[in-house]
Short mmCIF file of C-alpha atoms and ligand atoms in Angstrom, two decimals:
data_model
loop_
_atom_site.label_atom_id
_atom_site.label_comp_id
_atom_site.label_asym_id
_atom_site.label_seq_id
_atom_site.Cartn_x
_atom_site.Cartn_y
_atom_site.Cartn_z
CA MET Z 17 6.47 33.11 -12.03
CA LYS Z 18 5.53 32.03 -15.53
CA VAL Z 19 4.02 28.56 -15.80
CA MET Z 20 3.02 26.54 -18.87
CA ILE Z 21 0.75 23.49 -18.99
CA VAL Z 22 0.98 21.00 -21.85
CA GLY Z 23 -2.37 19.43 -22.78
CA GLY Z 24 -5.91 20.48 -23.57
CA GLY Z 25 -8.46 18.32 -21.76
CA GLY Z 26 -10.49 18.37 -18.58
CA ARG Z 27 -7.50 17.25 -16.53
CA GLU Z 28 -5.43 20.17 -17.80
CA HIS Z 29 -8.27 22.61 -17.13
CA ALA Z 30 -8.39 21.40 -13.52
CA ILE Z 31 -4.60 21.69 -13.23
CA ALA Z 32 -4.70 25.17 -14.80
CA TRP Z 33 -7.42 26.28 -12.38
CA LYS Z 34 -5.41 25.00 -9.41
CA ILE Z 35 -2.21 26.67 -10.62
CA SER Z 36 -4.12 29.92 -11.18
CA GLN Z 37 -4.89 29.92 -7.42
CA SER Z 38 -1.17 30.07 -6.60
CA ALA Z 39 0.12 33.39 -5.30
CA LYS Z 40 3.45 32.59 -6.99
CA VAL Z 41 2.09 32.63 -10.53
CA ASP Z 42 1.60 35.79 -12.56
CA LYS Z 43 1.44 34.31 -16.05
CA LEU Z 44 -0.06 31.04 -17.22
CA TYR Z 45 0.25 29.50 -20.69
CA CYS Z 46 -1.37 26.32 -21.95
CA ALA Z 47 -0.52 24.43 -25.14
CA PRO Z 48 -2.84 23.81 -26.88
CA GLY Z 49 -5.54 24.38 -24.17
CA ASN Z 50 -9.26 24.68 -24.92
CA ALA Z 51 -12.07 27.21 -24.65
CA GLY Z 52 -12.37 26.88 -20.86
CA ILE Z 53 -8.64 27.04 -20.21
CA ALA Z 54 -8.52 30.17 -22.39
CA GLU Z 55 -10.39 32.04 -19.64
CA ILE Z 56 -7.54 31.59 -17.15
CA ALA Z 57 -4.48 31.02 -19.34
CA GLU Z 58 -3.05 32.19 -22.65
CA CYS Z 59 -3.55 29.29 -25.05
CA VAL Z 60 -0.68 28.56 -27.41
CA PRO Z 61 -1.44 26.67 -30.64
CA ILE Z 62 1.28 24.01 -30.36
CA GLY Z 63 0.44 20.30 -30.20
CA VAL Z 64 1.41 18.15 -27.22
CA MET Z 65 3.77 15.99 -29.31
CA GLU Z 66 5.68 18.95 -30.81
CA PHE Z 67 8.39 18.80 -28.15
CA ASP Z 68 10.96 21.04 -29.86
CA ARG Z 69 8.43 23.79 -30.58
CA LEU Z 70 7.10 23.59 -27.03
CA ALA Z 71 10.58 23.79 -25.51
CA GLU Z 72 11.50 26.67 -27.81
CA PHE Z 73 8.35 28.51 -26.73
CA ALA Z 74 9.27 27.96 -23.07
CA CYS Z 75 12.79 29.31 -23.68
CA GLU Z 76 11.64 32.34 -25.65
CA HIS Z 77 8.95 33.30 -23.15
CA LYS Z 78 11.13 32.57 -20.12
CA VAL Z 79 8.70 30.03 -18.70
CA ASP Z 80 9.86 29.08 -15.18
CA LEU Z 81 7.99 25.79 -14.91
CA THR Z 82 6.19 23.52 -17.38
CA VAL Z 83 3.68 20.89 -16.23
CA ILE Z 84 2.98 17.96 -18.54
CA GLY Z 85 -0.55 16.48 -18.62
CA PRO Z 86 -0.83 13.67 -21.20
CA ASP Z 87 0.65 10.16 -21.13
CA ASP Z 88 1.70 10.02 -24.79
CA ALA Z 89 3.94 13.08 -24.44
CA LEU Z 90 5.49 11.70 -21.22
CA GLY Z 91 5.97 8.24 -22.72
CA ALA Z 92 7.74 9.74 -25.73
CA GLY Z 93 10.18 11.73 -23.59
CA ILE Z 94 8.96 15.35 -23.51
CA VAL Z 95 10.56 15.85 -20.09
CA ASP Z 96 13.99 14.81 -21.40
CA VAL Z 97 13.69 17.34 -24.25
CA PHE Z 98 12.85 20.16 -21.83
CA GLU Z 99 15.61 19.18 -19.39
CA ALA Z 100 18.18 19.06 -22.18
CA LYS Z 101 17.40 22.75 -22.78
CA GLY Z 102 17.85 23.51 -19.08
CA LEU Z 103 14.12 24.07 -18.53
CA ARG Z 104 12.30 23.21 -15.32
CA VAL Z 105 9.57 20.69 -15.98
CA PHE Z 106 7.19 18.61 -13.85
CA GLY Z 107 6.68 14.99 -14.92
CA PRO Z 108 8.66 11.75 -15.15
CA ARG Z 109 11.44 11.30 -17.69
CA LYS Z 110 10.98 8.80 -20.50
CA ASN Z 111 12.81 6.03 -18.65
CA ALA Z 112 10.37 6.40 -15.72
CA ALA Z 113 7.18 7.08 -17.73
CA VAL Z 114 7.66 3.55 -19.07
CA ILE Z 115 5.87 2.41 -15.91
CA GLU Z 116 2.70 3.42 -17.81
CA ALA Z 117 3.90 3.11 -21.39
CA SER Z 118 4.74 -0.62 -21.12
CA LYS Z 119 2.52 -2.98 -19.18
CA ALA Z 120 5.13 -5.74 -19.57
CA PHE Z 121 7.66 -3.44 -17.87
CA SER Z 122 5.33 -2.58 -14.99
CA LYS Z 123 4.31 -6.21 -14.44
CA ASP Z 124 7.94 -7.37 -14.43
CA LEU Z 125 8.80 -4.57 -11.97
CA MET Z 126 6.03 -5.64 -9.61
CA LYS Z 127 7.08 -9.27 -9.82
CA LYS Z 128 10.75 -8.47 -9.18
CA TYR Z 129 9.97 -6.28 -6.15
CA ASN Z 130 7.06 -8.32 -4.72
CA ILE Z 131 4.45 -5.62 -5.24
CA PRO Z 132 0.96 -7.19 -5.06
CA THR Z 133 -0.65 -7.57 -8.49
CA ALA Z 134 -2.43 -10.20 -10.61
CA ALA Z 135 -0.39 -13.20 -11.79
CA TYR Z 136 0.60 -12.85 -15.46
CA GLU Z 137 2.76 -13.92 -18.39
CA VAL Z 138 4.22 -11.79 -21.20
CA PHE Z 139 4.15 -12.97 -24.84
CA THR Z 140 5.84 -11.74 -27.99
CA SER Z 141 4.23 -14.27 -30.32
CA ALA Z 142 0.54 -15.01 -30.89
CA LYS Z 143 1.30 -18.73 -31.18
CA ALA Z 144 2.85 -18.93 -27.71
CA ALA Z 145 0.01 -16.84 -26.24
CA ILE Z 146 -2.63 -19.16 -27.71
CA GLU Z 147 -0.74 -22.22 -26.49
CA TYR Z 148 -0.72 -20.74 -22.97
CA LEU Z 149 -4.48 -20.06 -23.12
CA LYS Z 150 -5.10 -23.79 -23.48
CA THR Z 151 -4.13 -24.19 -19.83
CA SER Z 152 -5.70 -20.94 -18.54
CA SER Z 153 -8.84 -20.55 -16.46
CA PHE Z 154 -11.53 -18.10 -17.55
CA PRO Z 155 -12.34 -15.25 -17.45
CA THR Z 156 -8.83 -14.14 -18.28
CA VAL Z 157 -7.45 -10.69 -19.09
CA LEU Z 158 -5.50 -9.69 -22.21
CA LYS Z 159 -3.54 -6.44 -22.20
CA ALA Z 160 -1.76 -4.85 -25.13
CA ASP Z 161 1.67 -3.84 -23.83
CA GLY Z 162 1.74 -0.22 -25.01
CA LEU Z 163 -0.43 2.90 -24.73
CA ALA Z 164 -3.87 2.33 -26.27
CA LEU Z 165 -6.01 5.22 -24.97
CA GLY Z 166 -7.17 3.02 -22.08
CA LYS Z 167 -8.75 0.58 -24.53
CA GLY Z 168 -6.06 -2.08 -24.79
CA VAL Z 169 -7.56 -4.39 -22.15
CA LEU Z 170 -9.87 -7.29 -23.05
CA ILE Z 171 -11.66 -9.41 -20.46
CA CYS Z 172 -12.32 -12.76 -22.13
CA ASN Z 173 -14.88 -15.23 -20.76
CA THR Z 174 -13.99 -18.20 -22.94
CA TYR Z 175 -10.99 -19.74 -24.69
CA GLU Z 176 -12.51 -18.84 -28.08
CA GLU Z 177 -12.94 -15.19 -27.10
CA ALA Z 178 -9.39 -15.05 -25.82
CA VAL Z 179 -7.96 -16.56 -29.01
CA ALA Z 180 -9.89 -13.98 -31.05
CA GLY Z 181 -8.50 -11.28 -28.74
CA VAL Z 182 -4.91 -12.44 -29.15
CA LYS Z 183 -5.35 -12.41 -32.93
CA SER Z 184 -6.86 -8.94 -33.01
CA ILE Z 185 -4.18 -7.46 -30.73
CA MET Z 186 -1.07 -9.28 -31.99
CA GLN Z 187 -1.85 -10.11 -35.62
CA ASP Z 188 -4.43 -7.56 -36.81
CA LYS Z 189 -2.74 -4.89 -34.64
CA GLN Z 190 -6.02 -3.44 -33.41
CA PHE Z 191 -3.97 -1.10 -31.17
CA GLY Z 192 -1.03 -0.74 -33.53
CA SER Z 193 2.46 -1.38 -32.18
CA ALA Z 194 1.04 -1.34 -28.62
CA GLY Z 195 0.18 -4.97 -29.42
CA ASP Z 196 3.71 -6.13 -30.29
CA LYS Z 197 3.80 -7.63 -26.81
CA LEU Z 198 0.87 -9.05 -24.89
CA VAL Z 199 0.30 -9.52 -21.17
CA ILE Z 200 -2.12 -12.29 -20.14
CA GLU Z 201 -3.26 -11.75 -16.61
CA GLU Z 202 -5.29 -13.44 -13.90
CA PHE Z 203 -8.85 -12.05 -13.61
CA MET Z 204 -9.50 -10.31 -10.31
CA THR Z 205 -12.71 -9.11 -8.68
CA GLY Z 206 -13.36 -6.19 -6.36
CA ARG Z 207 -13.88 -2.45 -6.28
CA GLU Z 208 -11.55 -0.23 -8.25
CA VAL Z 209 -9.86 2.77 -6.67
CA SER Z 210 -7.61 5.44 -8.14
CA VAL Z 211 -4.89 6.82 -5.90
CA LEU Z 212 -2.78 9.68 -7.25
CA ALA Z 213 0.49 10.51 -5.53
CA PHE Z 214 3.26 13.06 -5.84
CA SER Z 215 6.82 11.81 -5.82
CA ASP Z 216 10.24 13.43 -5.93
CA GLY Z 217 11.90 10.10 -6.63
CA LYS Z 218 12.53 9.26 -2.96
CA THR Z 219 9.43 10.33 -1.04
CA ILE Z 220 5.88 9.59 -2.16
CA LYS Z 221 2.83 11.42 -0.81
CA THR Z 222 -0.64 10.29 -1.75
CA MET Z 223 -3.50 12.60 -2.57
CA THR Z 224 -7.07 11.79 -1.57
CA SER Z 225 -8.63 8.72 -3.24
CA ALA Z 226 -11.11 8.69 -6.12
CA GLN Z 227 -13.22 6.30 -8.14
CA ASP Z 228 -13.72 6.51 -11.89
CA HIS Z 229 -16.62 5.17 -14.01
CA LYS Z 230 -15.07 3.88 -17.21
CA ARG Z 231 -18.05 2.43 -19.06
CA ALA Z 232 -20.20 4.61 -21.29
CA LYS Z 233 -23.61 3.62 -19.91
CA ASP Z 234 -25.47 3.43 -16.61
CA GLY Z 235 -24.91 0.28 -14.58
CA ASP Z 236 -21.37 -0.05 -16.00
CA GLN Z 237 -22.74 -1.14 -19.36
CA GLY Z 238 -21.47 -0.13 -22.79
CA LEU Z 239 -17.97 0.42 -24.06
CA ASN Z 240 -14.93 1.57 -22.12
CA THR Z 241 -14.36 5.32 -22.29
CA GLY Z 242 -11.75 7.74 -21.01
CA GLY Z 243 -13.97 8.12 -17.91
CA MET Z 244 -17.60 9.27 -17.52
CA GLY Z 245 -17.41 10.59 -13.98
CA THR Z 246 -15.64 10.36 -10.66
CA PHE Z 247 -16.12 10.85 -6.97
CA SER Z 248 -13.66 11.59 -4.18
CA PRO Z 249 -12.91 10.33 -1.62
CA THR Z 250 -14.03 6.75 -2.06
CA PRO Z 251 -15.24 5.29 1.25
CA PHE Z 252 -14.25 1.80 0.07
CA TYR Z 253 -10.60 2.79 0.31
CA ASN Z 254 -10.51 2.62 4.10
CA ARG Z 255 -7.73 3.05 6.63
CA GLU Z 256 -6.76 -0.62 6.43
CA ALA Z 257 -6.44 -0.52 2.64
CA ASP Z 258 -4.41 2.69 2.86
CA ASP Z 259 -2.04 1.23 5.47
CA PHE Z 260 -1.55 -1.88 3.32
CA CYS Z 261 -0.85 0.13 0.16
CA LYS Z 262 1.55 2.49 1.94
CA LYS Z 263 3.54 -0.48 3.18
CA TYR Z 264 3.45 -2.81 0.20
CA ILE Z 265 2.73 -0.66 -2.88
CA TYR Z 266 3.46 3.08 -2.93
CA GLN Z 267 6.90 3.40 -1.34
CA PRO Z 268 8.05 0.01 -2.69
CA THR Z 269 7.19 1.19 -6.23
CA ILE Z 270 9.17 4.42 -5.88
CA ASP Z 271 12.09 2.52 -4.32
CA ALA Z 272 11.96 -0.08 -7.10
CA MET Z 273 12.08 2.57 -9.80
CA LYS Z 274 15.04 4.22 -8.09
CA ALA Z 275 16.84 0.87 -7.77
CA GLU Z 276 16.30 0.30 -11.50
CA GLY Z 277 17.95 3.64 -12.32
CA ARG Z 278 14.57 5.06 -13.35
CA THR Z 279 13.93 7.65 -10.63
CA PHE Z 280 10.25 8.61 -10.79
CA GLN Z 281 9.52 12.32 -10.30
CA GLY Z 282 5.97 13.44 -11.00
CA VAL Z 283 2.50 12.08 -10.35
CA LEU Z 284 2.23 8.33 -9.95
CA PHE Z 285 -1.35 7.18 -10.44
CA VAL Z 286 -1.94 3.75 -8.94
CA GLY Z 287 -5.04 1.94 -10.21
CA LEU Z 288 -5.98 -0.54 -7.50
CA MET Z 289 -8.46 -3.34 -7.17
CA LEU Z 290 -9.63 -4.06 -3.62
CA THR Z 291 -9.83 -7.84 -3.93
CA PRO Z 292 -10.98 -10.26 -1.23
CA LYS Z 293 -7.27 -10.98 -0.67
CA GLY Z 294 -6.40 -7.31 -0.24
CA PRO Z 295 -5.45 -4.44 -2.57
CA ARG Z 296 -3.71 -5.35 -5.84
CA VAL Z 297 -2.23 -3.05 -8.50
CA LEU Z 298 -4.27 -3.06 -11.73
CA GLU Z 299 -2.09 -0.55 -13.51
CA TYR Z 300 0.22 2.40 -13.04
CA ASN Z 301 -0.10 5.70 -14.84
CA ALA Z 302 2.68 8.26 -14.92
CA ARG Z 303 0.45 11.33 -14.70
CA PHE Z 304 -2.70 12.86 -13.26
CA GLY Z 305 -5.90 10.89 -14.02
CA ASP Z 306 -8.72 12.22 -16.13
CA PRO Z 307 -11.39 12.75 -14.71
CA GLU Z 308 -9.90 11.94 -11.26
CA THR Z 309 -8.00 15.25 -11.21
CA GLN Z 310 -11.27 17.16 -11.55
CA VAL Z 311 -12.44 15.87 -8.13
CA VAL Z 312 -9.07 15.64 -6.37
CA LEU Z 313 -7.54 19.08 -7.00
CA PRO Z 314 -10.59 21.13 -5.92
CA ARG Z 315 -10.18 19.43 -2.51
CA MET Z 316 -6.45 20.06 -2.20
CA LYS Z 317 -5.40 22.74 0.29
CA ASN Z 318 -1.76 23.25 -0.74
CA ASP Z 319 -0.35 25.67 -3.28
CA ILE Z 320 0.19 23.15 -6.09
CA VAL Z 321 3.14 25.05 -7.55
CA GLU Z 322 5.04 24.57 -4.29
CA VAL Z 323 4.33 20.83 -4.48
CA PHE Z 324 5.50 20.64 -8.12
CA GLU Z 325 8.71 22.43 -7.19
CA ALA Z 326 9.32 20.14 -4.21
CA CYS Z 327 8.99 17.12 -6.53
CA ILE Z 328 11.56 18.59 -8.91
CA ASP Z 329 13.93 19.69 -6.13
CA GLY Z 330 13.74 16.48 -4.10
CA THR Z 331 12.20 18.17 -1.05
CA LEU Z 332 8.78 16.54 -0.97
CA ASP Z 333 9.48 15.20 2.53
CA GLN Z 334 9.11 18.79 3.75
CA VAL Z 335 5.64 19.26 2.25
CA ASP Z 336 2.56 18.76 4.40
CA LEU Z 337 0.07 17.66 1.76
CA GLN Z 338 -3.48 18.39 2.91
CA PHE Z 339 -6.98 17.85 1.61
CA GLU Z 340 -10.31 19.29 2.70
CA ASP Z 341 -12.54 17.06 4.80
CA ASN Z 342 -15.38 17.06 2.27
CA ALA Z 343 -16.33 15.35 -0.98
CA ALA Z 344 -16.56 16.08 -4.70
CA VAL Z 345 -18.39 14.49 -7.61
CA CYS Z 346 -17.70 15.00 -11.34
CA VAL Z 347 -20.26 14.15 -14.00
CA VAL Z 348 -18.92 14.15 -17.55
CA LEU Z 349 -21.17 15.69 -20.19
CA ALA Z 350 -20.35 13.87 -23.42
CA SER Z 351 -21.48 13.94 -27.04
CA ASP Z 352 -24.10 11.25 -27.64
CA GLY Z 353 -22.42 8.33 -29.42
CA TYR Z 354 -19.07 8.65 -27.59
CA PRO Z 355 -16.77 6.65 -27.53
CA GLU Z 356 -17.69 5.68 -31.10
CA HIS Z 357 -19.27 8.08 -33.58
CA TYR Z 358 -20.53 11.48 -32.53
CA GLU Z 359 -21.05 14.92 -34.01
CA LYS Z 360 -19.38 18.06 -32.77
CA GLY Z 361 -19.53 21.81 -33.33
CA PHE Z 362 -22.75 22.46 -31.35
CA PRO Z 363 -23.05 25.69 -29.32
CA ILE Z 364 -22.94 25.25 -25.52
CA SER Z 365 -25.03 27.47 -23.26
CA GLY Z 366 -25.24 27.93 -19.52
CA LEU Z 367 -21.51 28.05 -18.76
CA GLU Z 368 -21.86 31.48 -17.13
CA THR Z 369 -24.09 30.01 -14.38
CA PHE Z 370 -20.93 28.58 -12.75
CA LYS Z 371 -19.28 32.00 -12.37
CA GLY Z 372 -18.82 33.17 -8.80
CA LYS Z 373 -19.89 29.85 -7.26
CA ASP Z 374 -17.04 28.47 -5.16
CA SER Z 375 -18.34 24.90 -4.80
CA TYR Z 376 -19.15 24.30 -8.47
CA PHE Z 377 -16.76 23.92 -11.38
CA VAL Z 378 -17.15 23.30 -15.07
CA PHE Z 379 -13.93 21.92 -16.51
CA HIS Z 380 -13.76 21.89 -20.30
CA ALA Z 381 -12.60 18.67 -21.96
CA GLY Z 382 -13.57 18.94 -25.64
CA THR Z 383 -14.60 22.50 -26.44
CA LYS Z 384 -13.38 25.29 -28.67
CA LEU Z 385 -14.23 28.85 -29.49
CA SER Z 386 -15.90 29.37 -32.84
CA ASP Z 387 -16.72 32.99 -33.74
CA GLY Z 388 -16.79 33.90 -30.05
CA GLN Z 389 -19.13 31.03 -29.15
CA VAL Z 390 -18.05 27.97 -27.12
CA VAL Z 391 -18.92 24.84 -29.11
CA THR Z 392 -18.55 21.09 -28.55
CA ASN Z 393 -15.30 19.71 -29.93
CA GLY Z 394 -14.89 16.17 -28.65
CA GLY Z 395 -16.43 13.05 -27.18
CA ARG Z 396 -16.08 14.20 -23.62
CA VAL Z 397 -17.16 17.84 -23.62
CA LEU Z 398 -17.33 19.11 -20.04
CA GLY Z 399 -16.79 17.84 -16.50
CA VAL Z 400 -19.33 19.30 -14.10
CA VAL Z 401 -18.04 19.18 -10.51
CA ALA Z 402 -19.66 19.99 -7.20
CA LYS Z 403 -18.08 19.99 -3.76
CA ALA Z 404 -20.11 19.48 -0.58
CA ASP Z 405 -19.81 18.20 2.99
CA ASN Z 406 -20.40 14.59 1.97
CA LEU Z 407 -20.64 12.43 -1.13
CA LYS Z 408 -24.41 12.27 -1.30
CA GLU Z 409 -24.76 16.03 -1.23
CA ALA Z 410 -21.94 16.49 -3.71
CA ARG Z 411 -23.63 14.07 -6.08
CA ALA Z 412 -27.01 15.83 -5.78
CA GLU Z 413 -25.34 19.21 -6.38
CA ALA Z 414 -23.29 17.96 -9.34
CA TYR Z 415 -26.38 16.54 -11.04
CA LYS Z 416 -28.25 19.79 -10.32
CA ALA Z 417 -25.44 21.70 -12.02
CA THR Z 418 -25.53 19.44 -15.10
CA GLU Z 419 -28.97 20.95 -15.78
CA TRP Z 420 -27.47 24.43 -16.13
CA ILE Z 421 -25.74 23.34 -19.33
CA THR Z 422 -27.39 22.70 -22.68
CA PHE Z 423 -26.01 21.58 -26.03
CA ALA Z 424 -27.31 19.35 -28.82
CA ASN Z 425 -26.65 15.62 -28.26
CA LYS Z 426 -25.70 16.13 -24.60
CA TYR Z 427 -25.20 12.73 -22.96
CA MET Z 428 -24.28 11.70 -19.42
CA ARG Z 429 -24.47 8.78 -17.04
CA HIS Z 430 -27.05 9.15 -14.30
CA ASP Z 431 -25.44 6.86 -11.74
CA ILE Z 432 -22.07 8.46 -11.00
CA GLY Z 433 -21.32 7.82 -7.34
CA LYS Z 434 -24.30 5.50 -6.91
CA ALA Z 435 -22.00 2.89 -5.34
CA ILE Z 436 -21.79 4.98 -2.17
CA ASP Z 437 -25.45 4.21 -1.39
CA ALA Z 438 -24.30 0.74 -0.39
CA ILE Z 439 -22.43 1.98 2.64
CA GLU Z 440 -23.74 5.38 3.64
CA GLU Z 441 -26.78 5.56 5.91
P1 LIG J 502 -6.17 -1.08 -17.04
O1 LIG J 502 -6.01 -0.21 -18.26
O2 LIG J 502 -5.06 -2.03 -16.80
O3 LIG J 502 -6.58 -0.30 -15.81
O4 LIG J 502 -7.47 -1.95 -17.33
C1 LIG J 502 -8.69 -1.34 -17.69
C2 LIG J 502 -9.81 -1.97 -16.92
O5 LIG J 502 -9.85 -3.39 -17.14
C3 LIG J 502 -9.63 -1.84 -15.41
O6 LIG J 502 -10.10 -0.61 -14.96
C4 LIG J 502 -10.41 -3.02 -14.91
O7 LIG J 502 -11.80 -2.71 -14.89
C5 LIG J 502 -10.20 -4.07 -15.96
N1 LIG J 502 -9.09 -4.96 -15.57
C6 LIG J 502 -7.78 -4.79 -15.83
N2 LIG J 502 -7.05 -5.80 -15.31
C7 LIG J 502 -7.92 -6.63 -14.72
C8 LIG J 502 -7.79 -7.86 -14.00
N3 LIG J 502 -6.61 -8.44 -13.83
N4 LIG J 502 -8.90 -8.43 -13.52
C9 LIG J 502 -10.12 -7.85 -13.70
N5 LIG J 502 -10.31 -6.70 -14.37
C10 LIG J 502 -9.23 -6.09 -14.87
N1 LIG J 503 -9.27 7.91 -15.44
C1 LIG J 503 -8.34 6.98 -15.88
C2 LIG J 503 -7.15 7.56 -16.51
O1 LIG J 503 -6.88 8.74 -16.44
O2 LIG J 503 -6.40 6.80 -17.10
#
């Protein structure tokens, strides 16, 4: 089989690695890919938003299955373009990807179908939003409606802060048209958990849980980033939480989307907060998480291509999704200064140390080849992953492996997975 992946970050490298393990696959393409992906796939220089060129490439090269990584391509309808050409493609159509692309849509869906989430209101005018804030309690949460690279959420401690936030999102358009609508939401407290699940539109099967670390600096300080590290599974997501979410969140969400005529086929990523009142949905994403994928897929036992095909064919109920009984930790090596200003183009050394080691992975996020040398090419550069029997060992091994890599301005958090100390002996 010939398979193509659309995307070029750490998530896509992890997906590419997992697909490359499938006995069914004899040719793998990735558009546009990166220097790490280039070692296991043929990289194709087409951008993720160039839907017609991508679909043409898939037709010409007789690609049997295309897997879409990024949210912006899904939100803009890449799957519909592929399907219109009769191509097989894994990911939700535009009318289902809206579950991530519009927070107002997802909040209204949850309200209509009684799916547990924070109380909220949606506003289309700054004046009405500010009026509402006069009666709000603080902290309160402002969310730009549309896609904003994970940055469109402001937690405001005072009325003044919230008014400034409304103005910057709705009037100054800090996040562009993503701020045409605004969600104002009740502030919740608790641990955050990421649960990724496969769905064929009827059945939903969850993968193992994970926890991300979104802030740039140790102790959850600094700015929000795309994710500085992850661990899987998260012990805070216990049996009770899982039972609750299976009953009140996962299947109800898939059923709700079906009832709305927006059948969801692909990966549904449910961002949860484990509040004192029980699990609540923080957000939905319509795709694999980054860097959650880097710790989830190395623990997955199934042939992922079979799972993708079952999602497309509506036969997911026949798949026995299984994960290893171990743990994985991912530490992101970033360029110092990320997520603001940083330099790139520095040579990376030590990558070869990972070769031939089954429990260690180095997934490339922002790298490229320059005159045969792998150089830094982004804010998040590499995701260093280690697998071990338990979380503590996986964390120690992942941090050990971060030392194998050197590049100028290398930056990482030193407390990925530290939260587990609170409950492990
Ligand atoms: P989101 O993009 O909706 O996941 O929001 C980004 C981050 O903002 C989340 O990971 C949470 O840390 C925080 N957040 C979002 N919504 C709330 C809420 N209602 N209460 C508290 N924190 C929130
Ligand atoms: N790790 C969070 C995300 O992929 O959106």
